Tab-separated table of C-alpha atoms in Angstrom:
chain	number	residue	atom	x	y	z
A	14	UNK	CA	0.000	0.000	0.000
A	15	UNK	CA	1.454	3.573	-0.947
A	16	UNK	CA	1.793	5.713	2.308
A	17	UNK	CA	0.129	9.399	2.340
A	18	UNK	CA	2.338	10.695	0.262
A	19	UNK	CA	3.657	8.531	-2.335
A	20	UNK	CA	2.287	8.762	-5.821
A	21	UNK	CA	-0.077	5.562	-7.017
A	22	UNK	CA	1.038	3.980	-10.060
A	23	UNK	CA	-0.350	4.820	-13.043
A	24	UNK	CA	-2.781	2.232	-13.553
A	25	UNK	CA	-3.786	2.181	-10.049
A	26	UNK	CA	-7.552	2.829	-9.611
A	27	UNK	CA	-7.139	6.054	-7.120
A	28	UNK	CA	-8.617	5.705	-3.533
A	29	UNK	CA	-11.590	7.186	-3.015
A	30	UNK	CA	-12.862	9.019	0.558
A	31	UNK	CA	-16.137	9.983	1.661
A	32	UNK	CA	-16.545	12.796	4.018
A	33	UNK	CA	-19.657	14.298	6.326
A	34	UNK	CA	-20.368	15.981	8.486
A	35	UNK	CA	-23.062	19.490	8.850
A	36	UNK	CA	-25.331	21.366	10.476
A	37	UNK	CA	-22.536	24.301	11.576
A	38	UNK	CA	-19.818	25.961	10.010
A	39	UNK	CA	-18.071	24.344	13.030
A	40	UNK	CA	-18.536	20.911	11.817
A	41	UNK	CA	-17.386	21.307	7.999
A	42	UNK	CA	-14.036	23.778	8.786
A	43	UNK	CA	-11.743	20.431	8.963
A	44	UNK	CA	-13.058	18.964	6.423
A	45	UNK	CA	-12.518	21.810	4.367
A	46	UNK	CA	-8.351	21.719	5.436
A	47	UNK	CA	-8.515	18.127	4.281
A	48	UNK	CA	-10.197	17.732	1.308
A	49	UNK	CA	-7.367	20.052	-0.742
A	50	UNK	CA	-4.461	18.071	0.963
A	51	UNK	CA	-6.039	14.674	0.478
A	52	UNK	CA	-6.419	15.302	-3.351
A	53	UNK	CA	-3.386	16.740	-3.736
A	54	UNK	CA	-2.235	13.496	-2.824
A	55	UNK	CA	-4.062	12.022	-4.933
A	56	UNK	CA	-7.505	10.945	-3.541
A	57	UNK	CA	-10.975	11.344	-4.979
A	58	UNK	CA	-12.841	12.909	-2.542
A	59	UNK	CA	-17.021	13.131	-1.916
A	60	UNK	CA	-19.258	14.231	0.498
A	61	UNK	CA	-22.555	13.441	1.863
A	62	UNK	CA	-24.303	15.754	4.011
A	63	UNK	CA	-28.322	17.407	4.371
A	64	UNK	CA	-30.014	19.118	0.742
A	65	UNK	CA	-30.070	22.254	2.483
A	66	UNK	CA	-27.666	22.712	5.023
A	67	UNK	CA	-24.423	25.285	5.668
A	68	UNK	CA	-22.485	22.057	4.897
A	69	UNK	CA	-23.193	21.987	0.818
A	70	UNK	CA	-22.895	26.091	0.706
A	71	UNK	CA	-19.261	25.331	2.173
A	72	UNK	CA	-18.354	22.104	-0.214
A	73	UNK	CA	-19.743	23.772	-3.663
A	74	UNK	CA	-16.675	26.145	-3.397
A	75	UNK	CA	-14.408	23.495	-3.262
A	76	UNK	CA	-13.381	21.352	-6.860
A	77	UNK	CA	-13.599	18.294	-7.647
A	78	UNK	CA	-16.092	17.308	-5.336
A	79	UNK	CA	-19.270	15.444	-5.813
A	80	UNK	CA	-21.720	15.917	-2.982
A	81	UNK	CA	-24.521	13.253	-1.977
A	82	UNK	CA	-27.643	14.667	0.005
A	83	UNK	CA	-29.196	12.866	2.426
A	84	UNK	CA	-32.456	12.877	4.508
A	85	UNK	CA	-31.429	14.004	8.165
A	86	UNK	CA	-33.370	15.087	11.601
A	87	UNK	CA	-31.462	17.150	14.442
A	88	UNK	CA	-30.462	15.861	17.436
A	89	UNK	CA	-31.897	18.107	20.262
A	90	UNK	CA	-31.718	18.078	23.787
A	91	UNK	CA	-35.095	20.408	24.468
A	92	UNK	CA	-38.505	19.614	23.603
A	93	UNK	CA	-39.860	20.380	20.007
A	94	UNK	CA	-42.963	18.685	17.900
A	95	UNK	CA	-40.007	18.297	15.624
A	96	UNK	CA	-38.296	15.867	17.906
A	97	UNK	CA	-41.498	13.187	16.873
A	98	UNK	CA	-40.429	13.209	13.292
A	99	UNK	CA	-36.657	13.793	13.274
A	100	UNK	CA	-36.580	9.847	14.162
A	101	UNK	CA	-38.105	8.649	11.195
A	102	UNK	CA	-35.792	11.573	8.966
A	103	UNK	CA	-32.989	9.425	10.163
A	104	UNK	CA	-33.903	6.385	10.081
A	105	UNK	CA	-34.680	7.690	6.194
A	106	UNK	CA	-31.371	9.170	5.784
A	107	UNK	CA	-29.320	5.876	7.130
A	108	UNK	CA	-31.145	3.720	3.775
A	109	UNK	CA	-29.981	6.596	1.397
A	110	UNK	CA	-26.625	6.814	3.176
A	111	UNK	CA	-26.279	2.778	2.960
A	112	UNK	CA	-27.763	2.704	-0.612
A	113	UNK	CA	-25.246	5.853	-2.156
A	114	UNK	CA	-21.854	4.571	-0.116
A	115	UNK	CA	-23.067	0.807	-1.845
A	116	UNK	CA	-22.728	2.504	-4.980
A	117	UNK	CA	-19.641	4.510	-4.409
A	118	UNK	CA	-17.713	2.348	-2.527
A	119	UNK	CA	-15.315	4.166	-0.600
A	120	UNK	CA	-12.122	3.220	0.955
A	121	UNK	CA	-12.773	5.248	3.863
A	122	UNK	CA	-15.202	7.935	5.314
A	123	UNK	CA	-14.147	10.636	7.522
A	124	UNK	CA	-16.979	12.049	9.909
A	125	UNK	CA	-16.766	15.482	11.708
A	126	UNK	CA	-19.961	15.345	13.424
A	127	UNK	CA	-22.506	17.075	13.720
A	128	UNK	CA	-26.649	15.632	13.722
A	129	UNK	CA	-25.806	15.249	9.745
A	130	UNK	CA	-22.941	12.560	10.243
A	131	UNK	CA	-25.242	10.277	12.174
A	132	UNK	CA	-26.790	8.274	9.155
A	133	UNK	CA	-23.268	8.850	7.542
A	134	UNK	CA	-21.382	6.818	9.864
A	135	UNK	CA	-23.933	4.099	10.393
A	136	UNK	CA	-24.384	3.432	6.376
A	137	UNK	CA	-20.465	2.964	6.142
A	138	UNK	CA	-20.871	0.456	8.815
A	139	UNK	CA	-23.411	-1.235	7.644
A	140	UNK	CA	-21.350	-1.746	4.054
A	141	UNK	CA	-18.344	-2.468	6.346
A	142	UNK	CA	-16.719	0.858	5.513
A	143	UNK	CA	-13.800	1.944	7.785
A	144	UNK	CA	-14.825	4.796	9.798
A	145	UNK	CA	-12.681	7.743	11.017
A	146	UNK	CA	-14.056	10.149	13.080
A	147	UNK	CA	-12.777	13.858	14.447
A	148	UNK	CA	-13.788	15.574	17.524
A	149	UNK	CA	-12.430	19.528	17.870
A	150	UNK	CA	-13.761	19.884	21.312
A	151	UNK	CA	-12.383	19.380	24.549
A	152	UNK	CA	-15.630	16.721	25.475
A	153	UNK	CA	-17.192	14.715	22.704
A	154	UNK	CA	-20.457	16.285	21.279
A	155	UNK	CA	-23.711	13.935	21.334
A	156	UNK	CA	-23.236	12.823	17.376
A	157	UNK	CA	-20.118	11.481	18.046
A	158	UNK	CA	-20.578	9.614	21.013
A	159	UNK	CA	-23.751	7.727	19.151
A	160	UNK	CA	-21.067	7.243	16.061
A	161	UNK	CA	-18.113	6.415	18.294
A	162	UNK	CA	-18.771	2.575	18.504
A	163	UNK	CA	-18.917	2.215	15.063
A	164	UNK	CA	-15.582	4.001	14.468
A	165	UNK	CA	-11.872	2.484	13.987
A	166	UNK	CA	-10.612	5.542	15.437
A	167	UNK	CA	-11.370	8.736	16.949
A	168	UNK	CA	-8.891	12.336	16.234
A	169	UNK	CA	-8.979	14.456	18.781
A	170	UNK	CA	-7.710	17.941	18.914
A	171	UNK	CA	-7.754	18.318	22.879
A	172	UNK	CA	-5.043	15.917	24.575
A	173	UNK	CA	-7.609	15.531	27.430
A	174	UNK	CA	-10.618	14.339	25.191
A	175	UNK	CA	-8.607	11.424	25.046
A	176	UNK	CA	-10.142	10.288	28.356
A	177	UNK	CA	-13.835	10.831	27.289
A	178	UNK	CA	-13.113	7.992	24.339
A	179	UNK	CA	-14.156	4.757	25.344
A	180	UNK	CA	-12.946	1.839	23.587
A	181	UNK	CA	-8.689	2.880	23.201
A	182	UNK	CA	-9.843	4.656	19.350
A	183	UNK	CA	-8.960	7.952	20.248
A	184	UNK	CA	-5.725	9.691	18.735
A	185	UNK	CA	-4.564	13.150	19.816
A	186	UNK	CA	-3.819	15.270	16.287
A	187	UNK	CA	-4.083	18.535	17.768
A	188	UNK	CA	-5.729	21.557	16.064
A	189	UNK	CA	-6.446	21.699	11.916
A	190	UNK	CA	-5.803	25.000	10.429
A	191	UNK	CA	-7.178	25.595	6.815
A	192	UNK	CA	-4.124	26.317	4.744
A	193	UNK	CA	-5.617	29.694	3.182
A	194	UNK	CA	-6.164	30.947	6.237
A	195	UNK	CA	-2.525	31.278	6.937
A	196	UNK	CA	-1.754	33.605	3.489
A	197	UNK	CA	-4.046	36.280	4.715
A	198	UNK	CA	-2.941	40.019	3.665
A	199	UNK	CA	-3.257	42.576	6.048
A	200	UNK	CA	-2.929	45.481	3.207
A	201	UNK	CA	-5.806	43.742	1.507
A	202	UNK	CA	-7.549	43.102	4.507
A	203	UNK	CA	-7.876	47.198	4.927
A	204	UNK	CA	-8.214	47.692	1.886
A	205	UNK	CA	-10.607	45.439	1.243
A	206	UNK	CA	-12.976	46.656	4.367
A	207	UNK	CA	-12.402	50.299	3.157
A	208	UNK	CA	-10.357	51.036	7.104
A	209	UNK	CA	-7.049	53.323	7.526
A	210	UNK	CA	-3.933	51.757	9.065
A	211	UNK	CA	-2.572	52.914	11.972
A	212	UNK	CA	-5.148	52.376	13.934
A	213	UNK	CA	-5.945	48.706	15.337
A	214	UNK	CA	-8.559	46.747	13.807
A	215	UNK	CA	-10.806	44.230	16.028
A	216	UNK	CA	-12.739	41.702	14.738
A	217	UNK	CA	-16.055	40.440	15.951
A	218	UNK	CA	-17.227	36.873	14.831
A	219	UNK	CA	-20.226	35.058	16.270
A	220	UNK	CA	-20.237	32.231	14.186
A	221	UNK	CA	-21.923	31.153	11.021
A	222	UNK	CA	-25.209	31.725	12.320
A	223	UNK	CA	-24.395	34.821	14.633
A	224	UNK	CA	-25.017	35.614	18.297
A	225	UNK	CA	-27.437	38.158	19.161
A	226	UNK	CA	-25.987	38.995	22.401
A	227	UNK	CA	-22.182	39.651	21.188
A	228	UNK	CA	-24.129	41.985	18.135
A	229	UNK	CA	-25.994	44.168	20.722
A	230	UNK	CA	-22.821	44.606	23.102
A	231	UNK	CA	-20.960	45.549	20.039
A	232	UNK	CA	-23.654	48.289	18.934
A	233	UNK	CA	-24.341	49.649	22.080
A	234	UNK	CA	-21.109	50.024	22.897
A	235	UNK	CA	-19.714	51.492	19.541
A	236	UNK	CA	-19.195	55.305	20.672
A	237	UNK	CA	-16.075	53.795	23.459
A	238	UNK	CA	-15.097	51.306	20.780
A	239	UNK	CA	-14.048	53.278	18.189
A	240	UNK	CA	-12.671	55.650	20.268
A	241	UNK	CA	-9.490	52.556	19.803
A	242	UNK	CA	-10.352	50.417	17.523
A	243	UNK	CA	-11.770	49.870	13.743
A	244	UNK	CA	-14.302	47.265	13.891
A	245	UNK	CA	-15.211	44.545	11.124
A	246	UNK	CA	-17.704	42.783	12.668
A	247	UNK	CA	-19.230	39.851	11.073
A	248	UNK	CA	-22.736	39.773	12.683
A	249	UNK	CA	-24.671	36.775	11.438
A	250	UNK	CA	-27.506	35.989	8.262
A	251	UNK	CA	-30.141	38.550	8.796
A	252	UNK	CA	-28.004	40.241	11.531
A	253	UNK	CA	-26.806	43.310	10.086
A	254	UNK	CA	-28.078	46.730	11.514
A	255	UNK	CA	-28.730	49.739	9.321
A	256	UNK	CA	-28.550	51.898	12.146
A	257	UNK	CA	-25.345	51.453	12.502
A	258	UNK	CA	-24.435	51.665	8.947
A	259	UNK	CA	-22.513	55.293	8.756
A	260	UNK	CA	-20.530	55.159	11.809
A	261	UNK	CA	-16.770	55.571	11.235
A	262	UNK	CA	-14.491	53.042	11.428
A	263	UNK	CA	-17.298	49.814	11.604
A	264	UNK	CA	-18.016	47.598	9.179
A	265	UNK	CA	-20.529	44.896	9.201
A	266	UNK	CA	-20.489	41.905	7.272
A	267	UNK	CA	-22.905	38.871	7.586
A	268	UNK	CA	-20.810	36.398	6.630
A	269	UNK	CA	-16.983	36.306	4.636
A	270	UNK	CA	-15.353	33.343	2.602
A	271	UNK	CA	-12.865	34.108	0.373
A	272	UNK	CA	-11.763	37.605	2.550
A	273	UNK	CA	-11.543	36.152	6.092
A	274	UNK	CA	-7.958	35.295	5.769
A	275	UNK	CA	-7.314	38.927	4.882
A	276	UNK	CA	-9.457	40.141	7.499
A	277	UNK	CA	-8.137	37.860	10.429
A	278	UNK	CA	-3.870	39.528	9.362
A	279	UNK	CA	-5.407	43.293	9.471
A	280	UNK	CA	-7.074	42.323	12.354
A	281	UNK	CA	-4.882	42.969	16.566
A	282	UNK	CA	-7.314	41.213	18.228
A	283	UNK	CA	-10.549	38.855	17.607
A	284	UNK	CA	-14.358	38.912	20.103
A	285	UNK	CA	-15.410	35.352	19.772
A	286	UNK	CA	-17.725	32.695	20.770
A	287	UNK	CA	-15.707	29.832	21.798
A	288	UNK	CA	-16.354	26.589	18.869
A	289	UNK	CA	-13.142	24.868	18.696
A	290	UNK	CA	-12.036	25.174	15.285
A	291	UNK	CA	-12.355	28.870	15.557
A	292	UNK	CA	-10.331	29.211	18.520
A	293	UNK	CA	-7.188	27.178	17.450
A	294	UNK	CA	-7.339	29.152	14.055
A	295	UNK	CA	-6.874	32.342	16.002
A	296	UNK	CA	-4.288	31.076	18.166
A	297	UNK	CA	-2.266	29.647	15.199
A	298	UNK	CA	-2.860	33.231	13.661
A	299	UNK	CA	-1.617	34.715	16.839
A	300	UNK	CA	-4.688	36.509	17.525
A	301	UNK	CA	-5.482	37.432	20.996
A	302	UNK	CA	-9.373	37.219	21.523
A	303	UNK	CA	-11.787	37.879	24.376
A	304	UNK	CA	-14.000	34.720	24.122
A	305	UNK	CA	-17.919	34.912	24.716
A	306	UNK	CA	-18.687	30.713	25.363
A	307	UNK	CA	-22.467	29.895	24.027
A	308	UNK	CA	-23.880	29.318	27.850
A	309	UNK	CA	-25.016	26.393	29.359
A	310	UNK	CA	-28.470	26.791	28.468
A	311	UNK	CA	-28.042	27.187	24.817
A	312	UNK	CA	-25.331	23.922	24.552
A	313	UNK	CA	-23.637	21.302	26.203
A	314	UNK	CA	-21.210	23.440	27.551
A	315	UNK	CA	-18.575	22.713	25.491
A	316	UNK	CA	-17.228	26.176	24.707
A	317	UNK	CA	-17.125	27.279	28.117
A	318	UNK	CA	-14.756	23.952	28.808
A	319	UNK	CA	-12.714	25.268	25.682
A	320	UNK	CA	-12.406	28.828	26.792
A	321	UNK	CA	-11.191	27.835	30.184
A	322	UNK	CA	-8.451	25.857	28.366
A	323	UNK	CA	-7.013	28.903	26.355
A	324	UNK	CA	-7.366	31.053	29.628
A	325	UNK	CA	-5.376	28.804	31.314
A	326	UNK	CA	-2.579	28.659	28.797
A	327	UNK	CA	-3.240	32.663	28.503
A	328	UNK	CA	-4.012	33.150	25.164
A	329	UNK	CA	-7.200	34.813	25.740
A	330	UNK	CA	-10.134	36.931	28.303
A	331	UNK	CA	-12.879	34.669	28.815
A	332	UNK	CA	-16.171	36.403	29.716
A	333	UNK	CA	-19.451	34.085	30.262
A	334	UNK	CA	-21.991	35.073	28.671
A	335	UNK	CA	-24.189	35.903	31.767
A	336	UNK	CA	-21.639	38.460	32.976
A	337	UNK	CA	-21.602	39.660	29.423
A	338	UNK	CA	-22.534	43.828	30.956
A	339	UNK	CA	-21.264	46.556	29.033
A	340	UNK	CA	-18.899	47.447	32.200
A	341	UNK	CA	-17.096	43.508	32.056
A	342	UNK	CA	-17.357	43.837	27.962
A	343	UNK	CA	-15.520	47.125	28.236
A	344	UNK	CA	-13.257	46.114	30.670
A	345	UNK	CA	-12.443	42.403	29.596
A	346	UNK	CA	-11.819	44.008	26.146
A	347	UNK	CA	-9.237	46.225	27.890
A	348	UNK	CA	-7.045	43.522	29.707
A	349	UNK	CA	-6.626	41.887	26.758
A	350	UNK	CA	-5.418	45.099	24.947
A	351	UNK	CA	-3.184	45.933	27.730
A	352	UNK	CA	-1.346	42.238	27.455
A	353	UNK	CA	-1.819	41.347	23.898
A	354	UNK	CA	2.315	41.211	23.211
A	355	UNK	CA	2.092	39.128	26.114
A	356	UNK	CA	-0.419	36.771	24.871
A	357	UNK	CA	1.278	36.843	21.548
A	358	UNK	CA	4.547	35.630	23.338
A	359	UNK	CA	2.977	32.401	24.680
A	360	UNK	CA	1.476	32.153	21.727
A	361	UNK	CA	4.517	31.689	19.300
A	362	UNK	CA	6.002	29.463	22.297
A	363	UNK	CA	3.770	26.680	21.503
A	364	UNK	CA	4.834	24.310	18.650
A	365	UNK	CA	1.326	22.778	16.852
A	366	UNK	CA	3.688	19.992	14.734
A	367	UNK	CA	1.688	18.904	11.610
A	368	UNK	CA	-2.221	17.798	12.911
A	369	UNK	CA	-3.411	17.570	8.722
A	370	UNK	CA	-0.380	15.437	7.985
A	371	UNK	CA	-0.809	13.319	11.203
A	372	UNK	CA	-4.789	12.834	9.904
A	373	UNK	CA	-3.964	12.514	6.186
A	374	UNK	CA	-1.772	9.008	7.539
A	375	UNK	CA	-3.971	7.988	9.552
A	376	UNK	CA	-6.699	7.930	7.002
A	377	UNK	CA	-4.303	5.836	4.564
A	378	UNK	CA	-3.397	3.633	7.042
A	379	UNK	CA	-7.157	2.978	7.847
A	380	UNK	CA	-8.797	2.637	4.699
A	381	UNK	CA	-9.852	-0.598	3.254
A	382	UNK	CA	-6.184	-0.359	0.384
């Protein structure tokens, strides 16, 4: 078998992977670091995810890359009329997932997570299809510990999810950075957002879907803001405020693709939410950030456990979103300002080695030639 980086012969047939995973930006940002290296290596790659979720917006900009819908239902953890029929989606979506991975026969499928994986990982099972599966938070989210015993092994970016893995699959990778987001301009990044230099830029990012409660501390508190910083602040689908639209030195943006790497190198420090993926990006960008975890009554409480991480390493302010008063905003925001060469110090001090590499192997050494 050629390792990950040798070229196939010729007349070899090339391998073929199948990746998934949906539902956030959160849970497709890894696959979209992989894909490009794994077919530059020469893999054909597809993916299989819901007909109208982020997770097909995200893999039509990519080439060479068919993409597979599937039926799928959401896995929630609150009452909902939708949690009577989501069941039935799934059970719906494993058939189509069984019937289309049949077809394409894959050496190997690759699962993120995410509610969309679910009938992912069980139709590769069911066709006997190894399964590799990658966890970016510091505790396993609820898709992946229903996928986990049907998994050869588990990537973990955390070395202390490692203990949450039952069953001696999980491998520690570390953090995947996407590639482009690493060749980011910051004269193009100002340029770009129509802001001066000379005067430092923050960036505000809520997610793919936005938070309303990071938006409305921004706005309200935009007079003391600016009175520092330039603000691009990517607010959300739907989010943006008119109101706001003339004030100097603040941009709003709903969402960025191709400009986000430009953004994050104009940009001295980053206001987050805490998903892992987004986090680890920052820090291999050297970003400091005052994180904003989703609380515990809007998740499992996963991005409060990765915030506390980075604020014990010090690269970041954490502020819970319950304290989240214009007074701790203000003042959180200031810290962080005050000690950013600081946090940029510790920063560079920590050696990431090569996590994509580490995964591309792993996935040749798993797949089925």
């Amino acid at each position: 078998m050629p390792n990950a980086t040798s070229p196939r012969p010729p007349d070899e047939k090339p391998r073929r992977i199948l990746f998934t995973g949906g539902g956030s930006a959160g849970h497709v940002t890894v696959n979209l670091a992989l894909i490009p290296l794994l077919q530059d290596q020469g893999w054909d790659a597809a993916y299989m995810g819901s007909s109208g979720g982020i997770e097909k917006q995200l893999i039509a900009r990519l080439r060479d890359v068919d993409y597979y819908p599937i039926s799928t239902g959401k896995l929630r953890r609150y009452l909902d009329v939708q949690n009577v029929k989501d069941p039935f989606r799934v059970v719906k979506g494993v058939f189509q997932a069984y019937r289309t991975i049949r077809k394409l026969r894959p050496d190997v499928v690759f699962s993120k997570g995410g509610f969309v994986s679910v009938p992912v990982v069980l139709g590769a099972w069911l066709n006997r299809v190894p399964v590799i599966i990658h966890e970016s938070d510091l505790t396993p989210g609820l898709a992946n510990r229903i996928a986990n015993p049907f998994a050869r092994k588990v990537c973990v970016t955390f070395g202390e999810t490692a203990a949450h893995i039952k069953g001696g699959k999980a491998v520690h990778v570390g953090p995947i950075v996407r590639r482009e987001l690493l060749r980011g301009s910051a004269v193009k990044g100002l340029q770009w957002s129509r802001l001066l230099p000379g005067k430092p830029v923050l960036l505000v990012m809520g997610g793919s879907l936005g938070s309303k409660r990071i938006n409305d501390a921004i706005r309200r508190n935009l007079p003391e803001l600016t009175k520092t910083f330039q603000l691009i602040h990517l607010c959300g689908k739907g989010e943006l405020d008119d109101r706001c639209a003339k004030v100097k030195g603040y941009r709003q943006y709903e969402y960025v693709h191709d400009e986000l790497p430009d953004l994050l190198a104009c940009s001295e420090l980053v206001v987050s939410r805490a998903g892992s993926n987004s986090i680890f990006e920052f820090l291999a960008l050297r970003k400091p950030m005052l994180l904003i975890p989703l609380s515990k009554e809007a998740s499992r409480g996963d991005q409060i456990l990765n915030a506390e991480s980075f604020r014990k390493a010090g690269f970041c302010e954490v502020l819970q979103e319950e304290e989240l008063t214009d007074e701790a905003f203000l003042a959180a925001l200031g810290r962080l300002y005050a000690e950013r060469d600081a946090v940029r110090a510790r920063m560079r001090q920590r050696d990431a080695g090569d996590p994509a590499g580490s995964i591309a192997a792993l996935i040749a050494s798993t797949s089925r030639r």
